[in-house]
XYZ file of C-alpha atoms in Angstrom:
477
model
C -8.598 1.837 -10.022
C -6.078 4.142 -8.696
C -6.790 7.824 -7.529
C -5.645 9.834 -10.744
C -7.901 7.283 -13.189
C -10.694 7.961 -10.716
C -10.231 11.530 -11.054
C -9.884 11.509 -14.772
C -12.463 8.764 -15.249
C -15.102 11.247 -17.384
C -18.738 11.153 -15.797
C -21.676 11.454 -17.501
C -23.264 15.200 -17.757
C -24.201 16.392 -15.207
C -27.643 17.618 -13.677
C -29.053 20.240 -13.397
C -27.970 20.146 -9.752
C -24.694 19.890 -10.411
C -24.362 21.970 -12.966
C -22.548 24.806 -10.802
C -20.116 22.593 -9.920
C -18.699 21.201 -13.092
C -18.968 24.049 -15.534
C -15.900 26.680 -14.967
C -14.618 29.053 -17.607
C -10.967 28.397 -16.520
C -9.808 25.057 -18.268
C -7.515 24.591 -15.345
C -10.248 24.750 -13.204
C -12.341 22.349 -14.607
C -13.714 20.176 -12.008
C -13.615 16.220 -12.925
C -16.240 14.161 -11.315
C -14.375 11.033 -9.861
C -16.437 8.491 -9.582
C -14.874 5.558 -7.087
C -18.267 3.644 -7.415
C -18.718 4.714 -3.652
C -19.358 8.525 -4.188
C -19.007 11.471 -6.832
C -16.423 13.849 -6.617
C -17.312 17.922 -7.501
C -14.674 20.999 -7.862
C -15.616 24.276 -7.031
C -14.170 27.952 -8.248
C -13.280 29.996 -5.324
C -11.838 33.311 -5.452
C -8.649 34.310 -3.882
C -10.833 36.775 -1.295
C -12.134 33.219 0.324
C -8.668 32.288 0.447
C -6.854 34.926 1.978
C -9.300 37.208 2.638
C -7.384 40.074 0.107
C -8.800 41.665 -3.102
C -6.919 40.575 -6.124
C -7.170 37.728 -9.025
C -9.416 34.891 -8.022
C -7.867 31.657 -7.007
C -10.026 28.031 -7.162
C -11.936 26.441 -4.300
C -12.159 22.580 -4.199
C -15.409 21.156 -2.944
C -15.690 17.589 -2.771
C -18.774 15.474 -1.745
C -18.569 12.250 -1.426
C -21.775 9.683 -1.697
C -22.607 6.367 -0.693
C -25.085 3.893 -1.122
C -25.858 3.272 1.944
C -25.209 6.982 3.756
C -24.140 10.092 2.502
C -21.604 12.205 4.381
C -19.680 15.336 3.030
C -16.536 16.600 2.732
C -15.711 20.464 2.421
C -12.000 21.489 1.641
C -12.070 25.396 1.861
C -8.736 27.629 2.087
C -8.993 30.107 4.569
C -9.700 33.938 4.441
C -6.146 34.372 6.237
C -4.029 32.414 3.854
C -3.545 29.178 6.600
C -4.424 26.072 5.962
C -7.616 23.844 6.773
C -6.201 21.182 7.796
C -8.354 17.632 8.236
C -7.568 15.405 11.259
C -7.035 12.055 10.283
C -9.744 10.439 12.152
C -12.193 12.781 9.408
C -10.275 11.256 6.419
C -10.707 7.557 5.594
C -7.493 6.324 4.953
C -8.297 5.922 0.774
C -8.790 9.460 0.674
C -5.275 10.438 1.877
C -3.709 10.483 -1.464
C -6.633 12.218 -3.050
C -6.246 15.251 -0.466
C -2.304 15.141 -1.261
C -2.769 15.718 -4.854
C -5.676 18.161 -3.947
C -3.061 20.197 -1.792
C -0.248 19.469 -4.633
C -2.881 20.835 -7.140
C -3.322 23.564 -4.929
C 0.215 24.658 -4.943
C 0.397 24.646 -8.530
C -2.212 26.536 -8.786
C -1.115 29.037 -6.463
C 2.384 29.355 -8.683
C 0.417 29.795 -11.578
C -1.648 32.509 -10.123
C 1.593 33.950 -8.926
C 2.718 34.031 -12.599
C -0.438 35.284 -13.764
C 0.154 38.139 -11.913
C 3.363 38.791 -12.465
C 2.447 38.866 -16.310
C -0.213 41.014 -15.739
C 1.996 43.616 -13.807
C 4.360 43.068 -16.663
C 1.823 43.600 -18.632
C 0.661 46.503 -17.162
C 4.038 48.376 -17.043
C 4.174 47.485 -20.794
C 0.903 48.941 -21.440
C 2.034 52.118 -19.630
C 5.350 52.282 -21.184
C 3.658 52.553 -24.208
C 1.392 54.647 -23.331
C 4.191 56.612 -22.135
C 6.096 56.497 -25.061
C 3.029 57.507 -27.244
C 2.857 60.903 -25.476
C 6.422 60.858 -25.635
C 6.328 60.477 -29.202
C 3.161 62.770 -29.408
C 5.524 65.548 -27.286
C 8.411 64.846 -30.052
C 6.297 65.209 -32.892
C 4.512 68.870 -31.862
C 7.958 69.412 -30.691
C 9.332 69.019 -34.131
C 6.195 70.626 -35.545
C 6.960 73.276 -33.750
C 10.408 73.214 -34.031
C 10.340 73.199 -37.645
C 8.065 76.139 -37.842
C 10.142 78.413 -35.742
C 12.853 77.579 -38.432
C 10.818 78.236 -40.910
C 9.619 81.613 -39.377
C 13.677 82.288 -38.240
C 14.835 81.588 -42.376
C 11.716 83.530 -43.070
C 12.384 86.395 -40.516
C 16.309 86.330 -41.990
C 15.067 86.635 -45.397
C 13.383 89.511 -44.228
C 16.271 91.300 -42.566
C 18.526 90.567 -45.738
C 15.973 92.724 -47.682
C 15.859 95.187 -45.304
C 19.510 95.787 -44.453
C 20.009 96.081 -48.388
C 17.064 98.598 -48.564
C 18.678 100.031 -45.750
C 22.145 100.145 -47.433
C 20.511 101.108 -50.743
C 18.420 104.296 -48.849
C 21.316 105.349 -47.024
C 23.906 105.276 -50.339
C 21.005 107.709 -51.628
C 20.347 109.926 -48.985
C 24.381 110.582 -48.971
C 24.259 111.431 -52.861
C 21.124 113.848 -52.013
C 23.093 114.606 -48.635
C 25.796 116.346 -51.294
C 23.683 117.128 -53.879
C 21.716 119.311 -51.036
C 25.090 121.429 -50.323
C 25.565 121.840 -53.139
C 21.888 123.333 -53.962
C 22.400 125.035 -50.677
C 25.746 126.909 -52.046
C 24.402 127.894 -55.377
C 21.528 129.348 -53.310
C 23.742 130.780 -50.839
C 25.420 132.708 -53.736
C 22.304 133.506 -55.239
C 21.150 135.482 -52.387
C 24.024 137.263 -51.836
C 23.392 138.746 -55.379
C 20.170 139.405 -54.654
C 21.276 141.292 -51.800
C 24.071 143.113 -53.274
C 21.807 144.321 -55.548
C 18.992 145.169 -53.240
C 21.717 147.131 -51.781
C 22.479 148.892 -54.917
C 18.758 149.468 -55.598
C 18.492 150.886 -52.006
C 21.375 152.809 -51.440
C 23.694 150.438 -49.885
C 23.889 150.667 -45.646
C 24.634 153.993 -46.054
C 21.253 155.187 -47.718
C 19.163 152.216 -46.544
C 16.163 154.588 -44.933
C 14.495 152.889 -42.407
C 10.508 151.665 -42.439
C 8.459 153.928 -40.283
C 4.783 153.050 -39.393
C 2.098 155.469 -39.594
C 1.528 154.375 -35.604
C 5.205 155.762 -34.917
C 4.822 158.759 -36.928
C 1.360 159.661 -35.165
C 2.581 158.810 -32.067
C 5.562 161.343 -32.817
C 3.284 164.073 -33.556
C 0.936 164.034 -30.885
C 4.145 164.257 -28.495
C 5.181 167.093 -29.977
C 1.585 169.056 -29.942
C 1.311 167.723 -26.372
C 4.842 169.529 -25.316
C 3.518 173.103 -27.199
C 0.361 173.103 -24.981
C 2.400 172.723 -22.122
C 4.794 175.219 -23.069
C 1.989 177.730 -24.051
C 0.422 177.163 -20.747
C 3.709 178.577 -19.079
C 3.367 181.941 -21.148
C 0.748 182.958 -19.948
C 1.725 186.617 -18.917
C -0.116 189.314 -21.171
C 1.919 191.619 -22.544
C 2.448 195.255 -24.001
C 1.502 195.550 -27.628
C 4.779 197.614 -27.528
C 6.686 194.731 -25.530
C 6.530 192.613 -28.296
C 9.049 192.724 -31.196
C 8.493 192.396 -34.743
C 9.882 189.458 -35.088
C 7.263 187.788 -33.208
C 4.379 190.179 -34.320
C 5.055 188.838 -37.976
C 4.692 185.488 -36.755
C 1.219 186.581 -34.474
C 0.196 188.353 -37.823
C 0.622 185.239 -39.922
C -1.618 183.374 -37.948
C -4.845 186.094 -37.665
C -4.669 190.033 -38.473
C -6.795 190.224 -34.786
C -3.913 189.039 -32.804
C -3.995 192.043 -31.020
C -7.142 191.621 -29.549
C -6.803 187.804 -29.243
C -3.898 188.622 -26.842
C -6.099 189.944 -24.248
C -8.506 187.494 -24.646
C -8.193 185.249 -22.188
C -10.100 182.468 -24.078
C -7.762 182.656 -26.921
C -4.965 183.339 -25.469
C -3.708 180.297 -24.796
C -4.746 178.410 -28.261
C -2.657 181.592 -29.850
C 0.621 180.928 -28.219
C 0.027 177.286 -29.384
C -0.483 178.885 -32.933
C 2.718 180.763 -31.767
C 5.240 177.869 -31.417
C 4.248 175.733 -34.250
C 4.745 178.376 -36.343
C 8.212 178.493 -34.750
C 9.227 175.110 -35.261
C 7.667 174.912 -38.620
C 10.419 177.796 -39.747
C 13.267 176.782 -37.482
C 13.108 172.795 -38.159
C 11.162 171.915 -41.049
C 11.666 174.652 -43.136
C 15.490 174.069 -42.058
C 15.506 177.767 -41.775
C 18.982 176.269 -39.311
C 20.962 173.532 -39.793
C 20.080 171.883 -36.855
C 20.807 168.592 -38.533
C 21.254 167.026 -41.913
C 24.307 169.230 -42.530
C 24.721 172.698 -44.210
C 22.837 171.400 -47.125
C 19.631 170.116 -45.166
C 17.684 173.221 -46.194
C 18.548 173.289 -49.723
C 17.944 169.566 -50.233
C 14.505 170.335 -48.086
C 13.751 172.740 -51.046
C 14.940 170.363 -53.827
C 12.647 167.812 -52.386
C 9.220 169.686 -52.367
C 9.722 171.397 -55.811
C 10.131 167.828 -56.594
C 7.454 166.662 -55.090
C 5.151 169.477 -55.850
C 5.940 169.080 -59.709
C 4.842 165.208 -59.648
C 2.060 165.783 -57.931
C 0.586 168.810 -59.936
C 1.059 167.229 -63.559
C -0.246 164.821 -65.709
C 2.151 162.605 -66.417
C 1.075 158.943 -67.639
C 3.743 157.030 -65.685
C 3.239 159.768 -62.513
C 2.884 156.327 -60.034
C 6.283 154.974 -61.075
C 8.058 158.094 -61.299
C 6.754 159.674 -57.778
C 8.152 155.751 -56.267
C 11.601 156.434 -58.065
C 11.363 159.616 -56.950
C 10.234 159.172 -53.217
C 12.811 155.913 -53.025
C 15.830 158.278 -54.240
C 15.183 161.314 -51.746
C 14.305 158.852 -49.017
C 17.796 157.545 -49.510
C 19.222 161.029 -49.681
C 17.508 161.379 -46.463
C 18.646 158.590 -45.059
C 22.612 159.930 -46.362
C 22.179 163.414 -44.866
C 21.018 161.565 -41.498
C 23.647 159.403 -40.976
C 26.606 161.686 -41.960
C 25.527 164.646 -39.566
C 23.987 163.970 -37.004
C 21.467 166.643 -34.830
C 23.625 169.781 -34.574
C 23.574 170.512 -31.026
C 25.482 173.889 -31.617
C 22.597 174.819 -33.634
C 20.029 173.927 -31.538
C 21.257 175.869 -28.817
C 21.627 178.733 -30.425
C 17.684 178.282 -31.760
C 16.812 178.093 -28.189
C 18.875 181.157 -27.191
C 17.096 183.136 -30.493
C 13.458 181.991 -29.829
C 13.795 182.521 -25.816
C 14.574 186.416 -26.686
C 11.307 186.999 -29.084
C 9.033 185.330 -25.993
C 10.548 187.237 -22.733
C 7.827 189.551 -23.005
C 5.324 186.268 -22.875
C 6.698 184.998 -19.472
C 8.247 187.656 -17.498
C 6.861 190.163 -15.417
C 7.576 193.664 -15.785
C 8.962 194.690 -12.542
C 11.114 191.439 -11.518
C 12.858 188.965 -13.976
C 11.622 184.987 -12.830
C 14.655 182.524 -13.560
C 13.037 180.038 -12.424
C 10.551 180.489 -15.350
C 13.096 181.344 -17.910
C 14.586 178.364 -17.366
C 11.969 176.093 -17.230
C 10.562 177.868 -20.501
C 14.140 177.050 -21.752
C 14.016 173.505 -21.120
C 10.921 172.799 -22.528
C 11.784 175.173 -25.646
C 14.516 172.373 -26.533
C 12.372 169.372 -25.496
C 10.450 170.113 -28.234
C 12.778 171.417 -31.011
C 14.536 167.900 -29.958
C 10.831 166.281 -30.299
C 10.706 168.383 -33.955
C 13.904 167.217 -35.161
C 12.911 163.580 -35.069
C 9.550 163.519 -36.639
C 11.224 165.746 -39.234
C 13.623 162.738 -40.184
C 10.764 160.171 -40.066
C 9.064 162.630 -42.434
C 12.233 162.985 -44.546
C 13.138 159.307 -44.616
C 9.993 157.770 -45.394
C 9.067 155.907 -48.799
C 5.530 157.576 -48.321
C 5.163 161.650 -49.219
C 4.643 163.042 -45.964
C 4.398 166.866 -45.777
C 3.213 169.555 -43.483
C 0.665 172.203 -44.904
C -1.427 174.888 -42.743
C -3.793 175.599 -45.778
C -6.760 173.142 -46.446
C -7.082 172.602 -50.888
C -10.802 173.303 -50.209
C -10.189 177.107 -48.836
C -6.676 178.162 -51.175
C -9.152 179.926 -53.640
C -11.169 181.634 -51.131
C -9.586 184.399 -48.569
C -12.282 183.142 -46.246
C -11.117 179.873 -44.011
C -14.121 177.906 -43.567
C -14.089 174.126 -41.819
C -13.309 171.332 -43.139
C -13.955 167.584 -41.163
C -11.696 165.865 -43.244
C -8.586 168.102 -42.565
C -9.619 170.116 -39.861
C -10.472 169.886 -35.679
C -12.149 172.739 -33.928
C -10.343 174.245 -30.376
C -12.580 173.780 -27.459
C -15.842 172.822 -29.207
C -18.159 170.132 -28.092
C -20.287 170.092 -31.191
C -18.575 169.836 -34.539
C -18.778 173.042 -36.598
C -20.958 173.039 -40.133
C -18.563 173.429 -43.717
C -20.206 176.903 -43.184
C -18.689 178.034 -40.270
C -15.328 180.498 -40.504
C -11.670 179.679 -39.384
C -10.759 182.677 -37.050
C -7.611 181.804 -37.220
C -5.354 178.176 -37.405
C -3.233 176.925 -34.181
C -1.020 173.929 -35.918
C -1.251 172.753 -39.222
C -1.844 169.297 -40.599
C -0.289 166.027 -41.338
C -1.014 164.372 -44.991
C 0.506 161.164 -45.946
C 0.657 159.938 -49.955
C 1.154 156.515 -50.594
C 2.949 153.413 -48.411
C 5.809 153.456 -46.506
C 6.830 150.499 -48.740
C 7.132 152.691 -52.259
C 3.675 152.072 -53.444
C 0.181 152.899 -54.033
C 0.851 156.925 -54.659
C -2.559 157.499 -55.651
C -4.277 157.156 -52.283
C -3.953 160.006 -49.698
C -4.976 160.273 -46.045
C -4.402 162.873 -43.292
C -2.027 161.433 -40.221
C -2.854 164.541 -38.146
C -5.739 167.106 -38.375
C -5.000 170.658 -38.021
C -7.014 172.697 -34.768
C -8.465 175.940 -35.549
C -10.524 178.263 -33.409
C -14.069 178.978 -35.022
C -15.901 181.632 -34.418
């Protein structure tokens, strides 16, 4: 029996013994049991670690024993760890085993070229299985790529859609704003015309530019007044030189005698004195500027118009009309505007004034200069003051004459025009030099500047409501 029937020749199964050395997984490494009637024959796996002394896939040992009848003796091929061979000398090998070890090492080198392959498939395999892999995320990038590819589109046509609508609401909004853009000038011009008709004919209602009388505030008019009373103390103050009964002309004694009979005896009365001359020069400029007893502006009609205006006045006042509201605002409106005529085409008469000055200065010499010696220092300083306050006169009489309101001047109190006794009044009337206010009861010796009373607005309206802008000051007794 040659070598290869030997090694094919099946055995019978094996023991328990011998188990481990003839079952193998590996079909390739099955070990046959050769059985040359000397000795049995047994294959063992070995891994490729044994062999070579490397991690990797396992390559197959061959063990062989050998047994004999008459002695036993054993026989181990093993590869080496390092890869080299084990070679056995040939006085180990009986000479019938030297074709068994050929095909052994033959075997061997099949084995190893089939390992080799196995290898190589499995690194094929391996680079196949990560290709795949690869391309599977690959094809997992595509897909959300083209997910999200395809949603940006659809958000882009979406987005598009959008801005279509838009620019056509956009076209659409601006087409209308330009009709509403002319329709607006046009509104604008109608109302531009409209206006000027309104004030043409507020104009016309007014008096034009020409008889347009200016607003004036109570504040303004006050603030006039109390100018003016502040310049006659001053200017009373300066006269302060007593003089002969005899001294003074008529001229001025009328005006002393309009204020009290007892001027006589005021005058040298030092206490008095000085709230007489006050009396004095308001009397003055109530004759010389607003009883226009001079031209000093308005023109030469100023006085007469002056008159005109409080018979008019006094006549709406006094009766009982039913429409006396309306008619005293038409009334008040139209002489405002006169006014306001008179002012603008004369102006303050500085010719006139002068001349006032020049009059007035002569009727109170005998209040400011000595008898012995003349003082020009004082007559001029008397003169200068003098005009101050004609000048100061002259424009609270225009705010009086150009107001909407009825403003007038009056030195007697309603209360007291029945009665030839003066007694006080609160609402109309301020006591001289008096810390505690006087009772009704107590008498008026005589009244140093008369008072202020205002009817209605300075707008045209509400005629039936009165109040007094200035209080007349009287000296009690």
């Amino acid at each position: 029996m040659d070598l290869r029937d030997r090694i094919t020749k099946r055995e019978p199964a094996p023991g328990p013994q011998e188990a481990e050395y003839v079952s193998s997984p590996d079909p390739v490494l099955q070990l046959a049991s050769v059985d040359n009637g000397t000795r049995p024959v047994k294959l063992e796996k070995l891994s490729k670690n044994n062999l070579d002394g490397t991690s990797g896939p396992s390559f197959p040992r061959v063990r062989f024993e050998m047994e004999s009848n008459d002695h036993h003796h054993q026989a181990d091929i093993t590869q080496p760890s390092d890869g080299s061979e084990d070679c056995t000398t040939t006085e180990d090998i009986e000479p019938q085993d030297l074709p068994l070890m050929g095909f052994l090492h033959e075997t061997r080198a099949i084995l190893d070229q089939r390992d080799a392959k196995v290898e190589q498939m499995f690194a094929n395999t391996l680079q196949i299985l990560v290709s795949i892999a690869e391309n599977k995320d690959t094809q997992h990038n595509q897909n959300s790529a083209s997910v999200e590819i395809a949603d940006l589109k659809s958000m882009l046509m979406s987005e598009e859609e959008s801005h279509r609508e838009l620019s056509e609401d956009y076209r659409s909004l601006l087409q209308e704003f330009k009709q509403q853009g002319k329709k607006l000038e046009r509104t604008n011009e109608k109302l531009h015309d409209v206006l000027r008709e309104r004030d043409q004919l507020r104009q016309l209602l007014e008096g034009g530019p020409l008889a347009n009388s200016a607003k004036t505030t109570d504040n303004t008019i006050s603030s006039k007044w109390d100018e003016l009373s502040y310049n006659i103390r001053n200017l009373a103050h300066l006269l302060a030189n007593e003089p002969h009964v005899e001294q003074v002309g008529d001229f001025a004694a009328n005006r002393l005698r309009s204020l009290t009979t007892d001027y006589i005896a005021i005058l040298k009365d030092e206490e008095h004195y000085n709230a007489l001359m006050q009396g004095y020069l308001w009397t003055l400029i109530w004759e010389g500027v607003f009883k226009s007893g001079q031209p000093v502006w308005g023109g030469p009609q100023a006085s007469n118009f002056k008159i005109a205006r409080e018979s008019i006045f006094s006549r709406l006042l006094e009766g009982k009309m039913p429409d006396r509201p309306t008619s005293l605002a038409h009334a008040a409106r139209c002489l405002a505007q006169g006014s306001a005529i008179l002012r603008k085409l004369w102006e303050v008469n500085a010719g006139a004034v002068k001349r006032l000055v020049d009059t007035e200065i002569e009727f109170l010499k005998p209040f400011f200069i000595h008898r012995q010696t003349r003082n020009n220092r004082t007559d001029k300083k008397v003169n200068e003051q003098l005009t101050d306050i004609i000048n100061s006169a002259i424009e609270l009489d225009k705010m009086i004459m150009c107001s909407k309101a009825i403003l007038t001047i009056q030195w007697s109190v309603p209360s007291n025009k029945s009665s030839s006794i003066v007694r006080f009044d609160q609402e109309f009337m301020h006591c001289y030099r008096r810390e505690s206010q006087p009772s009704p009861k107590t008498r008026v010796k005589f009244v140093m500047s008369p008072f202020l009373y205002k009817s209605g607005t300075a707008d045209g309206q509400n005629y039936d409501t009165a109040m007094v802008l200035a209080k007349a000051v009287v000296v009690c007794n």
